[in-house]
Amino acid sequence: MSAVFVLIAAPFILKEKITLHKAVCAAAAVLGMVLVSGVLEGQSGAFSPVGVALGLTAAVFYAVIVLCNKRVKNVSSYDTTFIQLFSATFLLLPYVLLTEDLALFSALEPLGLVMLLSVGAVHTGIAYAMYFSSLQKIKAQTVALFSYLDPVIALLLSVFVLKEGMTVLGLIGAVIVLGAMLLSEREPKKS
């Protein structure tokens, strides 16, 4: 849904022109994501209004991140990454301190600490820096559509690494998402 929010907001906030071609590709990607999610097959568990509200809120915040970072000029991707990760830490730290059992941290072994720091620095910090630097070079609509790669890759990893089953609708959805992303980058030729 974040891609839909970005597609709707980009013409107003970023003055990016949305084409019918991009809109159709985004709609196809959303359809593919519905198929990948397993909602139509009853795999997602019981319907939860709170879960839907939290999911939509997360999508709105993701769209805000994309749109804000597209508007930021003359700030390096490393500075943007630092500011965003520091802000997230600052906002989440009180929550963690108040709600989690801190005794778990004392049981953390050196290897676990190294792995935790690796995930924070490499898998989050470097990935975010690359992500924010790419935001300055491509359209927000393209960034939003590419966000659908995450669940498709998660689905493929679950099949090939974890040896979980894939439904026919999940496979069709993954193909639709990948096809929509590829087609969205190939604007039709003007006659």
PDB file of C-alpha atoms in Angstrom:
ATOM      1  CA  MET A   1       0.000   0.000   0.000  1.00  0.00           C
ATOM      2  CA  SER A   2       2.921   2.355   0.543  1.00  0.00           C
ATOM      3  CA  ALA A   3       3.500   2.404  -3.205  1.00  0.00           C
ATOM      4  CA  VAL A   4      -0.085   3.493  -3.731  1.00  0.00           C
ATOM      5  CA  PHE A   5       0.301   6.288  -1.175  1.00  0.00           C
ATOM      6  CA  VAL A   6       3.527   7.474  -2.832  1.00  0.00           C
ATOM      7  CA  LEU A   7       1.948   7.312  -6.300  1.00  0.00           C
ATOM      8  CA  ILE A   8      -0.991   9.392  -5.107  1.00  0.00           C
ATOM      9  CA  ALA A   9       1.137  11.955  -3.235  1.00  0.00           C
ATOM     10  CA  ALA A  10       4.103  12.290  -5.639  1.00  0.00           C
ATOM     11  CA  PRO A  11       2.321  14.509  -8.198  1.00  0.00           C
ATOM     12  CA  PHE A  12       1.241  16.921  -5.449  1.00  0.00           C
ATOM     13  CA  ILE A  13       4.304  16.924  -3.196  1.00  0.00           C
ATOM     14  CA  LEU A  14       7.138  16.239  -5.640  1.00  0.00           C
ATOM     15  CA  LYS A  15       5.519  17.546  -8.815  1.00  0.00           C
ATOM     16  CA  GLU A  16       6.264  14.213 -10.514  1.00  0.00           C
ATOM     17  CA  LYS A  17       3.941  13.435 -13.376  1.00  0.00           C
ATOM     18  CA  ILE A  18       2.140  10.127 -13.019  1.00  0.00           C
ATOM     19  CA  THR A  19       1.428   8.337 -16.241  1.00  0.00           C
ATOM     20  CA  LEU A  20      -1.397   5.915 -16.916  1.00  0.00           C
ATOM     21  CA  HIS A  21       1.296   3.313 -17.577  1.00  0.00           C
ATOM     22  CA  LYS A  22       2.772   3.737 -14.054  1.00  0.00           C
ATOM     23  CA  ALA A  23      -0.688   3.710 -12.475  1.00  0.00           C
ATOM     24  CA  VAL A  24      -1.613   0.447 -14.217  1.00  0.00           C
ATOM     25  CA  CYS A  25       1.703  -1.123 -13.188  1.00  0.00           C
ATOM     26  CA  ALA A  26       1.134  -0.040  -9.581  1.00  0.00           C
ATOM     27  CA  ALA A  27      -2.377  -1.520  -9.618  1.00  0.00           C
ATOM     28  CA  ALA A  28      -0.982  -4.774 -11.012  1.00  0.00           C
ATOM     29  CA  ALA A  29       1.705  -4.817  -8.302  1.00  0.00           C
ATOM     30  CA  VAL A  30      -0.949  -4.348  -5.606  1.00  0.00           C
ATOM     31  CA  LEU A  31      -2.953  -7.226  -7.088  1.00  0.00           C
ATOM     32  CA  GLY A  32       0.188  -9.370  -7.098  1.00  0.00           C
ATOM     33  CA  MET A  33       0.866  -8.479  -3.464  1.00  0.00           C
ATOM     34  CA  VAL A  34      -2.654  -9.538  -2.487  1.00  0.00           C
ATOM     35  CA  LEU A  35      -1.991 -12.900  -4.133  1.00  0.00           C
ATOM     36  CA  VAL A  36       1.452 -13.259  -2.511  1.00  0.00           C
ATOM     37  CA  SER A  37       0.064 -12.399   0.942  1.00  0.00           C
ATOM     38  CA  GLY A  38      -2.214 -15.448   0.999  1.00  0.00           C
ATOM     39  CA  VAL A  39      -5.210 -13.379   2.126  1.00  0.00           C
ATOM     40  CA  LEU A  40      -7.437 -14.881  -0.570  1.00  0.00           C
ATOM     41  CA  GLU A  41      -6.508 -18.402   0.542  1.00  0.00           C
ATOM     42  CA  GLY A  42      -7.104 -17.787   4.237  1.00  0.00           C
ATOM     43  CA  GLN A  43      -3.388 -18.161   5.081  1.00  0.00           C
ATOM     44  CA  SER A  44      -3.056 -14.878   6.898  1.00  0.00           C
ATOM     45  CA  GLY A  45      -5.057 -15.972   9.935  1.00  0.00           C
ATOM     46  CA  ALA A  46      -8.167 -14.305  11.271  1.00  0.00           C
ATOM     47  CA  PHE A  47      -9.047 -10.826  10.080  1.00  0.00           C
ATOM     48  CA  SER A  48      -7.789  -8.260  12.536  1.00  0.00           C
ATOM     49  CA  PRO A  49      -8.924  -4.633  12.248  1.00  0.00           C
ATOM     50  CA  VAL A  50      -6.036  -3.621  14.517  1.00  0.00           C
ATOM     51  CA  GLY A  51      -3.605  -5.458  12.243  1.00  0.00           C
ATOM     52  CA  VAL A  52      -5.043  -3.731   9.174  1.00  0.00           C
ATOM     53  CA  ALA A  53      -4.820  -0.343  10.905  1.00  0.00           C
ATOM     54  CA  LEU A  54      -1.211  -0.973  11.933  1.00  0.00           C
ATOM     55  CA  GLY A  55      -0.327  -2.146   8.416  1.00  0.00           C
ATOM     56  CA  LEU A  56      -1.865   0.953   6.839  1.00  0.00           C
ATOM     57  CA  THR A  57      -0.096   3.165   9.366  1.00  0.00           C
ATOM     58  CA  ALA A  58       3.226   1.520   8.534  1.00  0.00           C
ATOM     59  CA  ALA A  59       2.531   2.050   4.824  1.00  0.00           C
ATOM     60  CA  VAL A  60       1.800   5.730   5.412  1.00  0.00           C
ATOM     61  CA  PHE A  61       5.033   6.165   7.391  1.00  0.00           C
ATOM     62  CA  TYR A  62       7.033   4.368   4.691  1.00  0.00           C
ATOM     63  CA  ALA A  63       5.508   6.686   2.097  1.00  0.00           C
ATOM     64  CA  VAL A  64       6.429   9.680   4.276  1.00  0.00           C
ATOM     65  CA  ILE A  65      10.051   8.444   4.448  1.00  0.00           C
ATOM     66  CA  VAL A  66      10.220   8.161   0.661  1.00  0.00           C
ATOM     67  CA  LEU A  67       8.605  11.542   0.065  1.00  0.00           C
ATOM     68  CA  CYS A  68      10.646  13.366   2.724  1.00  0.00           C
ATOM     69  CA  ASN A  69      13.902  11.928   1.444  1.00  0.00           C
ATOM     70  CA  LYS A  70      13.027  12.932  -2.107  1.00  0.00           C
ATOM     71  CA  ARG A  71      12.519  16.509  -0.888  1.00  0.00           C
ATOM     72  CA  VAL A  72      15.805  16.665   1.037  1.00  0.00           C
ATOM     73  CA  LYS A  73      18.526  18.318  -1.030  1.00  0.00           C
ATOM     74  CA  ASN A  74      22.213  18.916  -0.340  1.00  0.00           C
ATOM     75  CA  VAL A  75      22.393  16.336   2.462  1.00  0.00           C
ATOM     76  CA  SER A  76      24.533  13.245   1.978  1.00  0.00           C
ATOM     77  CA  SER A  77      22.967   9.808   2.156  1.00  0.00           C
ATOM     78  CA  TYR A  78      25.242   9.000   5.110  1.00  0.00           C
ATOM     79  CA  ASP A  79      23.979  12.004   7.062  1.00  0.00           C
ATOM     80  CA  THR A  80      20.390  11.094   6.227  1.00  0.00           C
ATOM     81  CA  THR A  81      20.975   7.516   7.336  1.00  0.00           C
ATOM     82  CA  PHE A  82      22.567   8.624  10.603  1.00  0.00           C
ATOM     83  CA  ILE A  83      19.749  11.059  11.370  1.00  0.00           C
ATOM     84  CA  GLN A  84      17.027   8.538  10.631  1.00  0.00           C
ATOM     85  CA  LEU A  85      18.612   5.663  12.548  1.00  0.00           C
ATOM     86  CA  PHE A  86      19.462   7.929  15.498  1.00  0.00           C
ATOM     87  CA  SER A  87      15.892   9.262  15.539  1.00  0.00           C
ATOM     88  CA  ALA A  88      14.463   5.740  15.471  1.00  0.00           C
ATOM     89  CA  THR A  89      16.760   4.707  18.321  1.00  0.00           C
ATOM     90  CA  PHE A  90      15.842   7.807  20.328  1.00  0.00           C
ATOM     91  CA  LEU A  91      12.117   7.153  19.856  1.00  0.00           C
ATOM     92  CA  LEU A  92      12.214   3.404  20.500  1.00  0.00           C
ATOM     93  CA  LEU A  93      14.640   3.323  23.430  1.00  0.00           C
ATOM     94  CA  PRO A  94      12.123   4.461  26.085  1.00  0.00           C
ATOM     95  CA  TYR A  95       9.591   1.916  24.822  1.00  0.00           C
ATOM     96  CA  VAL A  96      12.131  -0.915  24.951  1.00  0.00           C
ATOM     97  CA  LEU A  97      13.348   0.095  28.410  1.00  0.00           C
ATOM     98  CA  LEU A  98       9.780   0.162  29.753  1.00  0.00           C
ATOM     99  CA  THR A  99       8.379  -2.959  28.099  1.00  0.00           C
ATOM    100  CA  GLU A 100      11.189  -5.484  27.635  1.00  0.00           C
ATOM    101  CA  ASP A 101      13.052  -7.748  30.052  1.00  0.00           C
ATOM    102  CA  LEU A 102      16.535  -6.222  30.138  1.00  0.00           C
ATOM    103  CA  ALA A 103      17.987  -9.355  31.768  1.00  0.00           C
ATOM    104  CA  LEU A 104      18.202 -10.818  28.273  1.00  0.00           C
ATOM    105  CA  PHE A 105      20.921  -8.311  27.389  1.00  0.00           C
ATOM    106  CA  SER A 106      23.169  -9.551  30.224  1.00  0.00           C
ATOM    107  CA  ALA A 107      22.984 -13.056  28.736  1.00  0.00           C
ATOM    108  CA  LEU A 108      24.243 -11.794  25.376  1.00  0.00           C
ATOM    109  CA  GLU A 109      27.463 -13.565  24.454  1.00  0.00           C
ATOM    110  CA  PRO A 110      30.319 -11.871  22.536  1.00  0.00           C
ATOM    111  CA  LEU A 111      29.389 -13.604  19.263  1.00  0.00           C
ATOM    112  CA  GLY A 112      25.775 -12.497  19.694  1.00  0.00           C
ATOM    113  CA  LEU A 113      26.900  -8.936  20.317  1.00  0.00           C
ATOM    114  CA  VAL A 114      29.078  -8.984  17.179  1.00  0.00           C
ATOM    115  CA  MET A 115      26.171 -10.347  15.150  1.00  0.00           C
ATOM    116  CA  LEU A 116      23.828  -7.708  16.586  1.00  0.00           C
ATOM    117  CA  LEU A 117      26.258  -4.910  15.726  1.00  0.00           C
ATOM    118  CA  SER A 118      26.724  -6.418  12.246  1.00  0.00           C
ATOM    119  CA  VAL A 119      22.992  -6.391  11.609  1.00  0.00           C
ATOM    120  CA  GLY A 120      22.786  -2.795  12.821  1.00  0.00           C
ATOM    121  CA  ALA A 121      25.795  -1.452  10.955  1.00  0.00           C
ATOM    122  CA  VAL A 122      25.933  -3.514   7.774  1.00  0.00           C
ATOM    123  CA  HIS A 123      22.459  -4.817   7.111  1.00  0.00           C
ATOM    124  CA  THR A 124      20.719  -1.654   8.257  1.00  0.00           C
ATOM    125  CA  GLY A 125      23.229   1.208   8.081  1.00  0.00           C
ATOM    126  CA  ILE A 126      24.871   0.424   4.745  1.00  0.00           C
ATOM    127  CA  ALA A 127      21.613  -0.727   3.173  1.00  0.00           C
ATOM    128  CA  TYR A 128      19.886   2.501   4.272  1.00  0.00           C
ATOM    129  CA  ALA A 129      22.776   4.630   2.990  1.00  0.00           C
ATOM    130  CA  MET A 130      22.537   2.944  -0.415  1.00  0.00           C
ATOM    131  CA  TYR A 131      18.756   3.300  -0.359  1.00  0.00           C
ATOM    132  CA  PHE A 132      18.806   7.011   0.496  1.00  0.00           C
ATOM    133  CA  SER A 133      21.478   7.761  -2.113  1.00  0.00           C
ATOM    134  CA  SER A 134      19.354   6.037  -4.770  1.00  0.00           C
ATOM    135  CA  LEU A 135      16.298   8.098  -3.780  1.00  0.00           C
ATOM    136  CA  GLN A 136      17.979  11.206  -5.164  1.00  0.00           C
ATOM    137  CA  LYS A 137      18.502   9.598  -8.569  1.00  0.00           C
ATOM    138  CA  ILE A 138      15.203   7.876  -9.357  1.00  0.00           C
ATOM    139  CA  LYS A 139      11.549   8.853  -9.231  1.00  0.00           C
ATOM    140  CA  ALA A 140       9.568   8.277  -6.051  1.00  0.00           C
ATOM    141  CA  GLN A 141       7.060   6.228  -8.027  1.00  0.00           C
ATOM    142  CA  THR A 142       9.824   3.822  -9.067  1.00  0.00           C
ATOM    143  CA  VAL A 143      11.086   3.569  -5.482  1.00  0.00           C
ATOM    144  CA  ALA A 144       7.571   2.787  -4.307  1.00  0.00           C
ATOM    145  CA  LEU A 145       7.051   0.051  -6.889  1.00  0.00           C
ATOM    146  CA  PHE A 146      10.399  -1.506  -6.048  1.00  0.00           C
ATOM    147  CA  SER A 147       9.322  -1.734  -2.402  1.00  0.00           C
ATOM    148  CA  TYR A 148       7.186  -4.678  -3.505  1.00  0.00           C
ATOM    149  CA  LEU A 149      10.381  -6.656  -4.067  1.00  0.00           C
ATOM    150  CA  ASP A 150      10.776  -7.254  -0.319  1.00  0.00           C
ATOM    151  CA  PRO A 151       7.814  -9.598   0.155  1.00  0.00           C
ATOM    152  CA  VAL A 152       8.465 -11.368  -3.151  1.00  0.00           C
ATOM    153  CA  ILE A 153      12.074 -12.046  -2.138  1.00  0.00           C
ATOM    154  CA  ALA A 154      10.860 -13.181   1.301  1.00  0.00           C
ATOM    155  CA  LEU A 155       8.470 -15.596  -0.419  1.00  0.00           C
ATOM    156  CA  LEU A 156      11.208 -16.955  -2.691  1.00  0.00           C
ATOM    157  CA  LEU A 157      13.638 -17.339   0.227  1.00  0.00           C
ATOM    158  CA  SER A 158      10.998 -19.200   2.220  1.00  0.00           C
ATOM    159  CA  VAL A 159      10.583 -21.627  -0.678  1.00  0.00           C
ATOM    160  CA  PHE A 160      14.225 -22.166  -1.630  1.00  0.00           C
ATOM    161  CA  VAL A 161      16.010 -21.745   1.720  1.00  0.00           C
ATOM    162  CA  LEU A 162      13.418 -22.825   4.280  1.00  0.00           C
ATOM    163  CA  LYS A 163      11.802 -25.399   1.955  1.00  0.00           C
ATOM    164  CA  GLU A 164       8.296 -24.089   2.636  1.00  0.00           C
ATOM    165  CA  GLY A 165       5.553 -24.662   0.119  1.00  0.00           C
ATOM    166  CA  MET A 166       4.313 -22.056  -2.324  1.00  0.00           C
ATOM    167  CA  THR A 167       0.748 -21.875  -3.506  1.00  0.00           C
ATOM    168  CA  VAL A 168      -0.205 -21.376  -7.126  1.00  0.00           C
ATOM    169  CA  LEU A 169      -1.708 -17.974  -6.279  1.00  0.00           C
ATOM    170  CA  GLY A 170       1.496 -16.985  -4.460  1.00  0.00           C
ATOM    171  CA  LEU A 171       3.544 -17.890  -7.526  1.00  0.00           C
ATOM    172  CA  ILE A 172       1.169 -16.011  -9.831  1.00  0.00           C
ATOM    173  CA  GLY A 173       1.308 -12.999  -7.500  1.00  0.00           C
ATOM    174  CA  ALA A 174       5.131 -13.022  -7.470  1.00  0.00           C
ATOM    175  CA  VAL A 175       5.213 -13.142 -11.268  1.00  0.00           C
ATOM    176  CA  ILE A 176       2.686 -10.290 -11.485  1.00  0.00           C
ATOM    177  CA  VAL A 177       4.698  -8.132  -9.053  1.00  0.00           C
ATOM    178  CA  LEU A 178       7.982  -8.747 -10.872  1.00  0.00           C
ATOM    179  CA  GLY A 179       6.332  -8.194 -14.259  1.00  0.00           C
ATOM    180  CA  ALA A 180       4.687  -4.965 -13.082  1.00  0.00           C
ATOM    181  CA  MET A 181       8.011  -3.654 -11.818  1.00  0.00           C
ATOM    182  CA  LEU A 182       9.799  -4.489 -15.050  1.00  0.00           C
ATOM    183  CA  LEU A 183       7.034  -3.017 -17.201  1.00  0.00           C
ATOM    184  CA  SER A 184       6.855   0.128 -15.056  1.00  0.00           C
ATOM    185  CA  GLU A 185      10.424   0.963 -16.045  1.00  0.00           C
ATOM    186  CA  ARG A 186       9.711   0.554 -19.750  1.00  0.00           C
ATOM    187  CA  GLU A 187       7.602   3.516 -20.721  1.00  0.00           C
ATOM    188  CA  PRO A 188       5.616   2.877 -23.899  1.00  0.00           C
ATOM    189  CA  LYS A 189       7.016   4.510 -27.009  1.00  0.00           C
ATOM    190  CA  LYS A 190       5.249   7.666 -28.099  1.00  0.00           C
ATOM    191  CA  SER A 191       3.944   7.604 -31.641  1.00  0.00           C
TER     192      SER A 191
END
